[in-house]
Every structure is written in C-alpha cells, then in structure tokens.
Coordinates of C-alpha atoms and ligand atoms in Angstrom, one line a residue:
M36 CA -82.5 44.4 -153.0
R37 CA -80.1 41.5 -153.4
Q38 CA -80.5 39.7 -156.7
I39 CA -80.2 36.0 -156.8
A40 CA -78.5 34.8 -160.0
L41 CA -80.5 31.9 -161.5
S42 CA -78.9 29.2 -163.6
P43 CA -80.0 29.1 -167.2
A44 CA -82.1 26.1 -166.4
R45 CA -83.9 28.0 -163.7
R46 CA -84.5 31.0 -165.8
T47 CA -86.3 28.9 -168.5
P48 CA -87.9 26.1 -166.6
N49 CA -90.3 23.6 -168.1
L50 CA -93.6 25.3 -167.4
P51 CA -96.3 23.7 -169.4
A52 CA -98.9 25.7 -167.5
R53 CA -97.8 28.8 -169.4
V54 CA -98.7 27.3 -172.8
K55 CA -101.9 25.8 -174.1
P56 CA -102.6 22.5 -172.4
L57 CA -101.7 19.6 -174.7
P58 CA -105.3 18.1 -174.9
D59 CA -106.4 21.5 -176.3
C60 CA -103.9 21.6 -179.1
Q61 CA -105.1 20.8 -182.6
L62 CA -102.6 22.3 -185.0
Y63 CA -99.1 21.1 -184.5
T64 CA -96.6 22.9 -186.7
F65 CA -92.9 22.8 -187.4
V66 CA -89.8 24.8 -187.9
D67 CA -88.1 22.3 -190.1
T68 CA -84.7 23.3 -191.3
A69 CA -85.3 21.5 -194.6
Y70 CA -88.0 24.0 -195.4
L71 CA -86.6 27.3 -194.2
H72 CA -86.0 28.5 -197.8
G73 CA -83.5 31.1 -196.5
R74 CA -85.8 32.4 -193.7
G75 CA -84.6 32.7 -190.2
P76 CA -85.9 30.0 -187.8
A77 CA -87.1 32.6 -185.3
L78 CA -89.0 34.5 -188.0
V79 CA -90.7 31.3 -189.1
A80 CA -91.6 30.5 -185.5
Q81 CA -93.1 33.9 -185.1
Q82 CA -95.2 33.4 -188.3
L83 CA -96.4 30.1 -187.0
C84 CA -97.4 31.8 -183.6
D85 CA -99.1 34.6 -185.5
G86 CA -101.1 32.1 -187.5
G87 CA -102.4 30.4 -184.3
A88 CA -100.2 27.3 -184.2
D89 CA -100.9 25.3 -181.0
L90 CA -97.5 23.6 -180.9
I91 CA -94.2 24.1 -182.8
Q92 CA -91.6 21.4 -183.3
L93 CA -88.0 22.2 -184.1
R94 CA -87.0 19.5 -186.6
A95 CA -83.4 19.8 -187.7
K96 CA -82.6 16.4 -189.2
N97 CA -79.1 17.1 -190.5
A98 CA -78.0 19.4 -187.8
L99 CA -75.3 18.6 -185.2
R100 CA -76.3 18.7 -181.5
D101 CA -74.7 22.1 -181.0
E102 CA -76.7 23.5 -183.9
V103 CA -80.0 22.0 -182.7
R104 CA -79.3 23.6 -179.3
R105 CA -78.5 26.9 -180.8
L106 CA -81.7 26.8 -182.9
A107 CA -83.8 25.8 -179.9
E108 CA -82.4 28.8 -177.9
M109 CA -83.3 31.1 -180.8
I110 CA -86.8 29.9 -181.1
L111 CA -87.8 29.4 -177.5
P112 CA -88.1 33.1 -176.6
V113 CA -90.5 33.4 -179.6
T114 CA -92.7 30.5 -178.6
Q115 CA -92.7 31.4 -174.9
R116 CA -93.8 35.0 -175.8
G117 CA -96.5 33.5 -178.0
G118 CA -97.7 31.0 -175.4
V119 CA -97.0 28.1 -177.8
G120 CA -95.3 24.9 -176.6
L121 CA -91.9 24.2 -178.2
V122 CA -91.2 20.5 -179.1
I123 CA -87.6 19.5 -179.7
N124 CA -87.3 16.6 -182.1
D125 CA -84.9 13.7 -181.4
H126 CA -83.0 15.4 -178.6
W127 CA -84.9 15.0 -175.3
D128 CA -81.8 16.1 -173.3
I129 CA -81.6 19.4 -175.3
A130 CA -85.3 19.9 -174.7
R131 CA -84.7 19.5 -171.0
D132 CA -81.6 21.6 -170.9
V133 CA -83.0 24.6 -172.8
G134 CA -86.3 24.5 -171.0
A135 CA -88.5 23.5 -173.9
E136 CA -91.9 22.2 -172.8
L137 CA -91.8 19.0 -174.9
C138 CA -89.7 16.6 -176.9
H139 CA -90.7 14.2 -179.7
L140 CA -89.0 10.9 -180.2
G141 CA -89.3 8.1 -182.7
Q142 CA -89.5 4.4 -181.9
E143 CA -85.8 4.1 -182.4
D144 CA -85.0 7.1 -180.2
F145 CA -87.0 5.7 -177.3
F146 CA -87.7 2.0 -177.2
D147 CA -84.7 1.0 -179.4
A148 CA -82.5 3.2 -177.2
G149 CA -83.6 1.1 -174.2
F150 CA -86.2 3.4 -172.6
T151 CA -89.4 1.9 -171.4
Q152 CA -91.1 4.7 -169.5
V153 CA -91.1 8.4 -170.5
S154 CA -90.8 9.4 -166.8
A155 CA -87.1 8.4 -167.1
L156 CA -86.6 11.4 -169.3
R157 CA -88.0 13.9 -166.8
P158 CA -86.5 13.4 -163.4
P159 CA -88.0 15.9 -161.0
P160 CA -88.3 18.9 -161.1
S161 CA -88.4 18.6 -164.9
A162 CA -91.9 18.6 -166.3
L163 CA -90.8 17.7 -169.9
R164 CA -93.6 16.3 -171.9
V165 CA -92.8 13.5 -174.3
G166 CA -94.5 12.6 -177.6
L167 CA -93.8 9.3 -179.4
S168 CA -94.1 8.4 -183.1
T169 CA -96.1 5.3 -183.8
H170 CA -96.8 3.4 -187.1
T171 CA -98.9 0.5 -186.0
P172 CA -101.6 -0.2 -183.3
P173 CA -99.1 -2.3 -181.2
Q174 CA -96.6 0.5 -181.3
C175 CA -99.3 2.9 -180.2
D176 CA -100.4 0.6 -177.3
R177 CA -96.7 0.4 -176.2
A178 CA -96.3 4.2 -176.4
V179 CA -99.4 4.7 -174.3
A180 CA -98.2 2.1 -171.7
A181 CA -94.9 3.9 -171.6
G182 CA -96.6 7.0 -170.4
A183 CA -96.3 9.1 -173.6
D184 CA -98.0 12.5 -173.3
Y185 CA -99.2 12.3 -176.9
V186 CA -98.7 9.9 -179.8
A187 CA -98.2 10.7 -183.5
I188 CA -100.1 8.5 -186.0
G189 CA -98.5 8.3 -189.3
P190 CA -97.3 8.9 -191.9
V191 CA -100.9 8.8 -193.2
Y192 CA -99.8 9.5 -196.8
P193 CA -96.5 9.3 -198.6
T194 CA -94.5 12.5 -197.9
G195 CA -91.4 14.0 -199.2
T196 CA -90.6 15.2 -195.7
K197 CA -90.0 11.6 -194.7
P198 CA -89.6 9.8 -198.0
A199 CA -88.4 6.4 -196.7
A200 CA -91.4 5.9 -194.4
R201 CA -94.2 3.6 -195.5
P202 CA -97.7 5.2 -195.3
V203 CA -100.0 3.8 -192.6
T204 CA -103.1 4.9 -194.5
L205 CA -106.3 6.2 -193.1
D206 CA -107.0 2.8 -191.6
Y207 CA -104.6 3.5 -188.8
V208 CA -106.2 6.9 -188.3
R209 CA -109.6 5.2 -188.0
W210 CA -108.1 2.7 -185.5
A211 CA -106.7 5.6 -183.4
A212 CA -110.1 7.4 -183.5
A213 CA -111.7 4.2 -182.1
N214 CA -109.1 3.2 -179.6
V215 CA -106.8 6.0 -178.4
E216 CA -108.1 8.0 -175.4
M217 CA -105.2 10.3 -175.1
P218 CA -104.1 13.2 -177.3
W219 CA -103.0 11.9 -180.7
F220 CA -102.0 13.7 -183.9
A221 CA -102.3 12.5 -187.4
I222 CA -99.2 13.2 -189.4
G223 CA -97.8 12.8 -192.9
G224 CA -99.0 14.3 -196.2
I225 CA -101.7 16.4 -194.6
N226 CA -102.6 19.5 -196.6
L227 CA -105.8 21.5 -197.2
T228 CA -106.9 18.9 -199.8
T229 CA -106.2 15.7 -197.8
L230 CA -107.4 17.3 -194.6
D231 CA -111.1 16.5 -195.3
E232 CA -110.6 12.8 -195.3
V233 CA -108.2 12.8 -192.3
L234 CA -110.9 14.6 -190.3
A235 CA -113.6 12.2 -191.7
A236 CA -111.4 9.3 -190.5
G237 CA -111.7 10.8 -187.0
A238 CA -108.6 12.9 -186.5
R239 CA -109.1 16.1 -184.5
R240 CA -105.4 17.0 -184.1
I241 CA -102.9 17.2 -187.0
C242 CA -99.3 17.8 -187.6
V243 CA -98.4 19.7 -190.8
V244 CA -94.9 20.3 -192.0
S245 CA -94.4 21.1 -195.7
A246 CA -97.9 22.3 -196.6
I247 CA -97.5 25.2 -194.2
L248 CA -93.8 25.9 -194.6
N249 CA -94.0 25.8 -198.4
A250 CA -97.0 28.1 -198.5
P251 CA -96.3 31.7 -199.6
D252 CA -97.7 33.1 -196.4
V253 CA -97.0 30.8 -193.4
A254 CA -99.3 32.6 -190.9
A255 CA -102.1 32.8 -193.4
E256 CA -101.8 29.0 -194.1
C257 CA -101.9 28.3 -190.4
R258 CA -105.1 30.3 -190.1
R259 CA -106.7 28.3 -193.0
F260 CA -105.9 25.0 -191.2
K261 CA -107.2 26.5 -187.9
A262 CA -110.4 27.6 -189.5
R263 CA -111.0 24.1 -190.9
L264 CA -110.2 22.5 -187.5
R265 CA -112.7 24.8 -185.8
D266 CA -115.5 22.8 -187.4
F267 CA -114.2 19.7 -185.7
P268 CA -113.9 20.7 -182.0
L269 CA -112.4 18.5 -179.4
T270 CA -114.9 16.7 -177.2
A271 CA -114.7 16.5 -173.4
T272 CA -113.0 13.1 -173.6
G273 CA -110.1 14.5 -175.6
D274 CA -111.0 13.6 -179.1
Ligands
TZP532 N1 -93.3 11.7 -189.2 C1 -94.2 11.0 -189.9 S1 -94.6 11.7 -191.3 C2 -93.6 13.0 -191.0 C3 -92.9 12.9 -189.8 C4 -92.0 13.8 -189.2 C5 -93.4 14.2 -191.9 C6 -94.7 14.9 -192.2 O1 -94.4 16.0 -193.0 P1 -95.4 16.6 -194.0 O2 -94.6 17.6 -194.9 O3 -96.5 17.3 -193.3 O4 -96.0 15.5 -194.9
MG533 MG1 -86.3 10.8 -184.2

C-alpha cells in the first residue's frame, strides 16, 4: 500500500484527548533544567510519569530556543507514551511546532507581548492549550477573560525556583477558591509540609517543582503528593 509521508507537525499533532483532561489534573510537575542534577531530561520525565504526574512542564529558563526545542522533542515521546500532557514554558510557538499539548506563559509573555486572547496562539487546526501565570485577582480575571485554559496562582510562598517573585500568600489561594470556576493551580513553595495549608485554603490542584526534583526518588515523591491529593478530590464543578 502506498505510504503517505506526513510532515513532523502531522505526526505529532496537538491531541489533548490522548492525555488526561485538564480539569482532571491535580499534580502538575516539571522538568526544570535548573534541577536536573546531571540526570537526563527524558529520564526525569519518565520518573514523573511513573509517579503519576498529571502534567509535566518543560522549564528551561536559561536555554536558547534551539535547546528548548531539542529538550521538548526528547521529552515528548515519553509524556505521550505515558498519557501525560506536556507543557512548554515561555515558548508557545515551540509547543505548537513540536506538538506539545500545552504551553504556559507569564503575564509578560502574553499580555505585555500584545496578546489579548489565547485563541490567537492556536489558529486551527492547532488545539494548543494555554495556561497563564497570575499574581493578583485582577490578573486572574483578565486571564480568564482572555480564554486561558488554566491559571496559575502564585507564588504562594517564597521560593528559590523564582527568587525575585513576591509571594502572594494563602490569601490569593483563598480568593481563587472562592472566585475561580476554571482549573487553577497553586504554585510556589509547595512541599509535603506546606501542602496541608494550601489544601486547607481551597487548592485542589498544585504545581510542584523543587520539592519533587530535589527528592532522592522523584517517582516516589510524586506518589506521596498524589496520595495526599487523593483525600481532596475534585468536585463536579471543577474544584
Ligand atoms: N511560578 C511561580 S512560583 C514558581 C513559578 C514557576 C516556581 C515554583 O517552584 P517551587 O520549587 O515548586 O517553589
Ligand atoms: Mg514566562
């Protein structure tokens, strides 16, 4: 039978249906190049998948574009095999080009760059999902109005992963719990000790970078977070 050669973009389309739906995701993890500690990015991605991560973000803050793309292409087969959505930080165009399911952008990457609607980042047939960082209630309202697929609420606590960012405290988490009706993730300084009060403040979805990547056993640490989250299931309305 005649084979039709597909372009790379067609071979790895944005297919969110193949991964856990975003509203069902509770543990959002990272392959952050600052915390690889000599491990290969694909290995870390595999460990996160093995531990039950619901989402994995590639965060490569000091990497050049070509390097981010190379890392994304290394990780994507792992996440797709594991049925875990891959999020590319900062580079929505790389996410789209490699066929990652999602991208994550800060206020400066999106609004300050002149975008007002996330749909501008996914001209059909792309199904790229877009998450936006927010640090205040007005920023959150603006992200929701822009059509963000999820919002990040943080940094809740001071964190060495983002040392210059001012903590938003649990007050903003409580505000999100009371006001945000779409998937939202608390982020920043969340570990197995702080988790209790983040959950008590109403968060049901969390992002965890250093507490998992600095743990001696990445997969086991993911499982510990998942086990704790299991006591705080998502409701039918999303949170
Ligand atoms: N955005 C807000 S806080 C943060 C990002 C990317 C870093 C969170 O890292 P950690 O190590 O889980 O505190
Ligand atoms: Mg950014």
